[in-house]
CSV table of C-alpha atoms and ligand atoms in Angstrom, one decimal:
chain,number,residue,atom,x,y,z
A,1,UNK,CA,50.3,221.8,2.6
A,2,UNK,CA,47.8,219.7,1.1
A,3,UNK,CA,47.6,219.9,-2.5
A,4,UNK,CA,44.3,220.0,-4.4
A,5,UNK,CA,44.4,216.6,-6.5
A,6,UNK,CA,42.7,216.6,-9.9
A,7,UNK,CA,42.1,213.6,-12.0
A,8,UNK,CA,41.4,214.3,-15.7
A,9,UNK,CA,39.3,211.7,-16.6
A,10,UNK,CA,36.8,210.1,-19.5
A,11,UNK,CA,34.9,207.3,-20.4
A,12,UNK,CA,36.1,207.1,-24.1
A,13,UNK,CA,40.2,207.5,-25.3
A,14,UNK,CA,41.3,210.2,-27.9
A,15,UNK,CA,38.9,212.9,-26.3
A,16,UNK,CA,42.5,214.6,-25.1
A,17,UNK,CA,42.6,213.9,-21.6
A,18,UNK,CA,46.4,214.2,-22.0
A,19,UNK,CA,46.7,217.2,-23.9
A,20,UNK,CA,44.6,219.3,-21.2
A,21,UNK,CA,46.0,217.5,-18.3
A,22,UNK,CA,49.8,218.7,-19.9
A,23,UNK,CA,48.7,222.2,-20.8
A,24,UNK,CA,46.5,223.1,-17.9
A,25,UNK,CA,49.3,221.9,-15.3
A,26,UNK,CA,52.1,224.1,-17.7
A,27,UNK,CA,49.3,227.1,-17.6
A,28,UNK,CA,48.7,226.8,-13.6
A,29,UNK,CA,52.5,226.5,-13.1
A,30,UNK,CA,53.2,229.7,-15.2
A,31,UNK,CA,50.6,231.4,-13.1
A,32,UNK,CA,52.9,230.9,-9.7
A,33,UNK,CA,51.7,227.7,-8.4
A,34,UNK,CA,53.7,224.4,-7.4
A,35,UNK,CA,52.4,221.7,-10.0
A,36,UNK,CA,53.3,218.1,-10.2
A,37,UNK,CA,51.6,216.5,-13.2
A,38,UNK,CA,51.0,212.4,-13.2
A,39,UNK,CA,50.6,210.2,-16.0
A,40,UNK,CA,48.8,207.5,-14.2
A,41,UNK,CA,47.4,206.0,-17.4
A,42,UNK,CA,49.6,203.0,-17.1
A,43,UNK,CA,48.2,201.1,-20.2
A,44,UNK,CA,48.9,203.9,-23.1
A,45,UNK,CA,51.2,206.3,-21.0
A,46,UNK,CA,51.5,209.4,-22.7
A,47,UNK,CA,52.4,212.4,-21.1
A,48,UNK,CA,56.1,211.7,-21.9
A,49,UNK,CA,55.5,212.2,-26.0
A,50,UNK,CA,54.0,215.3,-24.9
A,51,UNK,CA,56.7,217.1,-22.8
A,52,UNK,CA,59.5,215.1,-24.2
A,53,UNK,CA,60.3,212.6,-22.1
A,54,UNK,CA,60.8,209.2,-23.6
A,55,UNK,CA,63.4,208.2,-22.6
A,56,UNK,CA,62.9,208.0,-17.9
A,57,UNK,CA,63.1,204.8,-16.9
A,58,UNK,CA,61.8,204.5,-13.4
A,59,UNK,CA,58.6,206.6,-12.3
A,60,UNK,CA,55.6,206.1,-10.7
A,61,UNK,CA,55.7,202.3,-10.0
A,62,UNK,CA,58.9,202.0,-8.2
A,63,UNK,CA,57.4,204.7,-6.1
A,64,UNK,CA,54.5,203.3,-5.2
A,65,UNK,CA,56.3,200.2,-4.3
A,66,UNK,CA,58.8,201.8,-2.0
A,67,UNK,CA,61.6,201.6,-4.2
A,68,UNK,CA,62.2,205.0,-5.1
A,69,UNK,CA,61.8,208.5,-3.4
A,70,UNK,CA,59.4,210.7,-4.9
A,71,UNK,CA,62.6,212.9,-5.5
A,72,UNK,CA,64.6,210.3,-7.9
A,73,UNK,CA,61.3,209.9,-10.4
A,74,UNK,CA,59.8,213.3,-10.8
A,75,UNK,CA,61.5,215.4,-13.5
A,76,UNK,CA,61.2,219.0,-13.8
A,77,UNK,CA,60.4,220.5,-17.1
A,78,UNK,CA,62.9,223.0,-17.6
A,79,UNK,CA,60.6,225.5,-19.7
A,80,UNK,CA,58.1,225.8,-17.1
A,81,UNK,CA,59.3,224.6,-14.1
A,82,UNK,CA,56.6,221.9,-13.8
A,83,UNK,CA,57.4,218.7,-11.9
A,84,UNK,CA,56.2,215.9,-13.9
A,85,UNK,CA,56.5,212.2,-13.4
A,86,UNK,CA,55.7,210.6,-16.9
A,87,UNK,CA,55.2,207.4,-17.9
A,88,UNK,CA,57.9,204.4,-18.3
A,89,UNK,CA,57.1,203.8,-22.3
A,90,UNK,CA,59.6,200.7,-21.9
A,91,UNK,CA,57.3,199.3,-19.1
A,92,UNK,CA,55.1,196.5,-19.5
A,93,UNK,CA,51.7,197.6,-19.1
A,94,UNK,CA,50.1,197.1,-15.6
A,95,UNK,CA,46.8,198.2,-13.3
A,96,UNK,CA,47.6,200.3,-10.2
A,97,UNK,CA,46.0,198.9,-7.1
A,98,UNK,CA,44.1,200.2,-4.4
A,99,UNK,CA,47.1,200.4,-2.2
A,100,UNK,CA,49.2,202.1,-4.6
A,101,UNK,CA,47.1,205.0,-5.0
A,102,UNK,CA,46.9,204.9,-1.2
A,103,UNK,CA,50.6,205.1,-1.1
A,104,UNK,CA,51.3,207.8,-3.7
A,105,UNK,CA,48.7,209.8,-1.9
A,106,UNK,CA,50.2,209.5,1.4
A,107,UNK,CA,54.0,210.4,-0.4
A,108,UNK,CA,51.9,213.8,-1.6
A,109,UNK,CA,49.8,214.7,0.7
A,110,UNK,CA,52.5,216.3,2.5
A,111,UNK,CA,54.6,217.7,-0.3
A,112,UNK,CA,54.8,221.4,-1.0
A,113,UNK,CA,52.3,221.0,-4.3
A,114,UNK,CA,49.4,223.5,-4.8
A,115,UNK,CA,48.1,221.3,-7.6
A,116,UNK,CA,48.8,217.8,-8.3
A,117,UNK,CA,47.2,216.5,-11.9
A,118,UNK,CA,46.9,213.0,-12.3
A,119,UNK,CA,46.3,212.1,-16.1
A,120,UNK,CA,44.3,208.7,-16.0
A,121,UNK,CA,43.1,206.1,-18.7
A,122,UNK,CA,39.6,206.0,-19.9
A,123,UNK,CA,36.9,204.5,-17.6
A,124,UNK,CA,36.2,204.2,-14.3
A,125,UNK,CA,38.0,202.9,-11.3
A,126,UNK,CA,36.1,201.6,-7.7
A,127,UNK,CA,34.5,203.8,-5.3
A,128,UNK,CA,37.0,202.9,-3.3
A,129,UNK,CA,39.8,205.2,-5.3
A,130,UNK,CA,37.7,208.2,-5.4
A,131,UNK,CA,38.0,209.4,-2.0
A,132,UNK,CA,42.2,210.0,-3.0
A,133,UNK,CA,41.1,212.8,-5.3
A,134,UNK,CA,39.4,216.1,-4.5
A,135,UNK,CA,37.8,216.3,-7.9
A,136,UNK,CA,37.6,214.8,-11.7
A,137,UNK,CA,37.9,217.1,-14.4
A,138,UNK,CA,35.8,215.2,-17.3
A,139,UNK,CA,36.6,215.8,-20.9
A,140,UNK,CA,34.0,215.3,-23.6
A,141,UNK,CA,33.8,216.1,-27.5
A,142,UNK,CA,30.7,218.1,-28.6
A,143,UNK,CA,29.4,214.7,-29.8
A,144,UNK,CA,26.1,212.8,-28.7
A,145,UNK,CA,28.1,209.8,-28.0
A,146,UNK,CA,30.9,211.2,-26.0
A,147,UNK,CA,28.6,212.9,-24.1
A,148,UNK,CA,26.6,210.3,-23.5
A,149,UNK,CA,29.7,208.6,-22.1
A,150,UNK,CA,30.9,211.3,-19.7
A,151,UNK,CA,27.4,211.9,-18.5
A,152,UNK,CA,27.5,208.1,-17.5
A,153,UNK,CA,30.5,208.9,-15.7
A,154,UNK,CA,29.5,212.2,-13.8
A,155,UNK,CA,26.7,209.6,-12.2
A,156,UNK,CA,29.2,207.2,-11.2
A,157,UNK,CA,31.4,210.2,-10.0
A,158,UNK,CA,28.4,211.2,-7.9
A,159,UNK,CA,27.5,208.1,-5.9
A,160,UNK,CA,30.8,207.6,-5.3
A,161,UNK,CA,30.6,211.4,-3.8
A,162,UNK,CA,33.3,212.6,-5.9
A,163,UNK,CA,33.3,216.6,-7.3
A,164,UNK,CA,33.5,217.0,-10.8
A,165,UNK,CA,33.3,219.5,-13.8
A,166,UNK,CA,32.5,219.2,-17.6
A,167,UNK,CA,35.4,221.1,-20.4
A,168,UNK,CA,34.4,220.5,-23.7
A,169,UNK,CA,37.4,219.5,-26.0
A,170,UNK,CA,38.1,220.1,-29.9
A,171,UNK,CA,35.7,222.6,-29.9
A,172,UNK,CA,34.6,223.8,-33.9
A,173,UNK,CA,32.1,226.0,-34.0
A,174,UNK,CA,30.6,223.7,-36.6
A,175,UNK,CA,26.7,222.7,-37.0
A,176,UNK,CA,26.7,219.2,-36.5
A,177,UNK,CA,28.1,219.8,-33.5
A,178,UNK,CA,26.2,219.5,-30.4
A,179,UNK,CA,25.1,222.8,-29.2
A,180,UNK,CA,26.3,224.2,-25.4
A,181,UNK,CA,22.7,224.3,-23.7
A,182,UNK,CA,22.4,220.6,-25.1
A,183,UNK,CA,25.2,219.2,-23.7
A,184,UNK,CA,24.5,221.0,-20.3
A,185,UNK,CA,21.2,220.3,-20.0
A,186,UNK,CA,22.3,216.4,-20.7
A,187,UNK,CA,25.3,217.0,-17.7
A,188,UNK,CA,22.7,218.9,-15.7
A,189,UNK,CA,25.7,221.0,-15.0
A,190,UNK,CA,27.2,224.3,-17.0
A,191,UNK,CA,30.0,223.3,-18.5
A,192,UNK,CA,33.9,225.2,-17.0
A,193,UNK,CA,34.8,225.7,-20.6
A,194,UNK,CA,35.0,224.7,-24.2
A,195,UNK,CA,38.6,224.2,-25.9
A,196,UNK,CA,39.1,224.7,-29.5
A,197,UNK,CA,40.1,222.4,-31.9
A,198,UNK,CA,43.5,224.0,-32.7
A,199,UNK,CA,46.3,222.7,-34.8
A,200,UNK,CA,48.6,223.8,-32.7
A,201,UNK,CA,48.0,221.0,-30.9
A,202,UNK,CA,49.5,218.0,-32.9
A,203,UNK,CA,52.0,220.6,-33.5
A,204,UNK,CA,53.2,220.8,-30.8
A,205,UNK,CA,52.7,217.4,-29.6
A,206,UNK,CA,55.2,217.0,-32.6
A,207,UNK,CA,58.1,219.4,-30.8
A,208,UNK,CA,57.4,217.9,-27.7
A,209,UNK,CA,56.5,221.5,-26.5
A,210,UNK,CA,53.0,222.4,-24.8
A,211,UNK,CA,50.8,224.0,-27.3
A,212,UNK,CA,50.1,226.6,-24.0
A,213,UNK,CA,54.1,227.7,-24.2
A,214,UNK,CA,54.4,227.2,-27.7
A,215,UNK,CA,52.1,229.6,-28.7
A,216,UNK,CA,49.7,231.7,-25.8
A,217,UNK,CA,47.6,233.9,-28.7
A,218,UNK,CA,46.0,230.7,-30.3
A,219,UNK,CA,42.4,230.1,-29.2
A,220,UNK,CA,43.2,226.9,-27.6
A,221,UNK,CA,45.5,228.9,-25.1
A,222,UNK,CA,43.6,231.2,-24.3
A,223,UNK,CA,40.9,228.3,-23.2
A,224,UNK,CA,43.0,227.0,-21.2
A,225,UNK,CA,44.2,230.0,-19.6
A,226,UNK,CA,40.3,229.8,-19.0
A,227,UNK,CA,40.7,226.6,-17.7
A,228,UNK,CA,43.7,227.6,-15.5
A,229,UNK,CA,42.2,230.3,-13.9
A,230,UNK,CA,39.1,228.7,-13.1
A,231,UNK,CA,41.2,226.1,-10.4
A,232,UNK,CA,43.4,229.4,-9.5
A,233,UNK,CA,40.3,230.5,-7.7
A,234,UNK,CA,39.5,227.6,-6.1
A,235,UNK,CA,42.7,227.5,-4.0
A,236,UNK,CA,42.2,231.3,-2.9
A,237,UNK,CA,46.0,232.1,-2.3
A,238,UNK,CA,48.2,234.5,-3.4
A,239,UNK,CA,51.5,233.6,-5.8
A,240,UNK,CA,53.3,235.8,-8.1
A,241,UNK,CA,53.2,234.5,-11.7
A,242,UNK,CA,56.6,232.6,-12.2
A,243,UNK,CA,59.3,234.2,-15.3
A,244,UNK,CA,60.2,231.6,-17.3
A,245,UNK,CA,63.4,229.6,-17.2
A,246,UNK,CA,64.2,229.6,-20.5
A,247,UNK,CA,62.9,231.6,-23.7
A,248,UNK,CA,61.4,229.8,-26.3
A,249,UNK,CA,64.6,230.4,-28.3
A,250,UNK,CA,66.9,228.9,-25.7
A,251,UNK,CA,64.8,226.1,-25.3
A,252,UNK,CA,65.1,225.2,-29.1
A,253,UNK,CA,68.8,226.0,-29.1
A,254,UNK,CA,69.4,223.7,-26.0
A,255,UNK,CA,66.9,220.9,-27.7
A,256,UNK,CA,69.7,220.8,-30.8
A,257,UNK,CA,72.5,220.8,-28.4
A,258,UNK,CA,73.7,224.5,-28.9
A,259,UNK,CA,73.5,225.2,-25.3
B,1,LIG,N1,42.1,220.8,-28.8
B,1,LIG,C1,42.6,220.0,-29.7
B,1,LIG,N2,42.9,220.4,-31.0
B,1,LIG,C2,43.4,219.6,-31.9
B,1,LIG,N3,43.8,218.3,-31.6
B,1,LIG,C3,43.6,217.9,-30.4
B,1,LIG,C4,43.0,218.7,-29.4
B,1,LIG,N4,43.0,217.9,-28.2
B,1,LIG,C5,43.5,216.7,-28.5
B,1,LIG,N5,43.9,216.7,-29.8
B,1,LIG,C6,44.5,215.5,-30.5
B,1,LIG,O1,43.8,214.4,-30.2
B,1,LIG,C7,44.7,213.3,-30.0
B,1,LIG,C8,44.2,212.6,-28.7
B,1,LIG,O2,44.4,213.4,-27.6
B,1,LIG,P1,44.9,212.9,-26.2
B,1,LIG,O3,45.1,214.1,-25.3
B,1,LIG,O4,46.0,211.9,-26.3
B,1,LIG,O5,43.5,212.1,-25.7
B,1,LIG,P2,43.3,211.1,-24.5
B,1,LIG,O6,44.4,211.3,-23.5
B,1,LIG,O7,41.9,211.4,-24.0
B,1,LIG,O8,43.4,209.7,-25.1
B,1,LIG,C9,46.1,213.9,-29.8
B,1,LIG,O9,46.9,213.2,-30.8
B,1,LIG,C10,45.9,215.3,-30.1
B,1,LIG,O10,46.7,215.7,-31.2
B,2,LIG,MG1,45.7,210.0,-22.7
């Protein structure tokens, strides 16, 4: 099975690439699907502080270089069942090449993935890389400049013949904030959805536990639920939505060793 390969990307840092990449791959997985999510920002990896995981010490690299199987550097994440290779914090930063990609695309292109989400760093990347993804998922603040940035990037995205789609991030309802029809008039595009600004979020960034399976009432859940469903029917299959291994209470108890 091919699986449909995302790339979450922006032109500027801090919009919370990372936080919808995590959250929308732990919402798709939770609806029945086979998700591998991957932190390929390689400068500032992050996903790790997200989800827990600190501590791996080989991932993405040593795969691409053909000296590990993708088996021995993804890690599942128990509460979901998410497969998820993260980031080596104790890495020295580096750039991936063009061959790498090339490599880790050929590993997944036959794996058993519905969904693969790659998590990337801010900017752009050659034409050349685009045709390894089936779309970018931009992320923009309601503000002028961050707009303006993203915009700049759904251009590049387009000569290089690459899908995308606008979400709006830290959504607040407030005045000074750019209105909807602005910003889609400036992306010439509707936008998929907006995502509130939510405390939850550095919350649970704090407990290493997803905002979406921390809490699925808040307004920032339900967006991406929003989110989530949106790429559900793009892939037009059927899959049962998947129980969770472990309750929330479980998780905690086997987080301070009690299980
Ligand atoms: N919807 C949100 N509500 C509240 N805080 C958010 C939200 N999205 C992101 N953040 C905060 O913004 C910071 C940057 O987000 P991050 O996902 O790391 O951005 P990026 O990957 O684009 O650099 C995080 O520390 C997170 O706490
Ligand atoms: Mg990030």
């Amino acid at each position: 099975m091919k699986p449909y390969i995302i790339r979450v990307s922006s032109q500027k840092g801090g919009v919370g690439k990372t936080t919808i990449a995590v959250n929308l791959a732990v919402a798709l997985q939770l609806e029945g699907y086979n998700v591998l999510l991957v932190d390929m920002d390689t400068v500032n990896p992050s996903i790790g502080f997200h989800l827990g995981f600190e501590h791996v010490n080989i991932g993405l690299k040593e795969l691409v270089t053909n000296k590990a199987k993708l088996v021995d550097v993804r890690v599942a994440h128990l509460p979901s069942g998410l497969h998820v290779i993260p980031g080596v914090l104790s890495e020295k930063e580096y750039i991936l090449s063009e061959s790498m990609i090339k490599t880790f695309y050929n590993i997944i292109i036959n794996s058993n993935y519905h969904f693969v989400i790659v998590d990337t760093m801010p900017g752009y990347t050659t034409d050349n890389l685009n045709k390894y993804y089936d779309e970018a998922l931009l992320v923009s603040t309601p503000e002028l400049s961050s707009v303006a940035n993203v915009v700049r990037l759904a251009t590049w995205f387009d000569k290089a013949h690459l899908k995308h789609n606008l979400v709006l991030n830290r959504f607040k309802n407030k005045r000074y904030e750019l209105h909807i029809d602005e910003i889609e008039e400036m992306y010439e595009n509707k936008i998929v959805t907006k995502i509130s600004e939510d405390d939850i979020v550095p919350v649970s960034i704090e407990m290493h536990i997803p905002a979406y399976l921390y809490n699925k009432k808040t307004q920032f859940s339900k967006n991406i639920k929003e989110l989530a469903r949106f790429y559900s029917s793009k892939l037009n299959i059927d899959v049962e939505p998947k129980k969770r291994k472990e309750t929330f209470l479980t998780y905690i108890l086997r987080l301070f060793g009690f299980k």
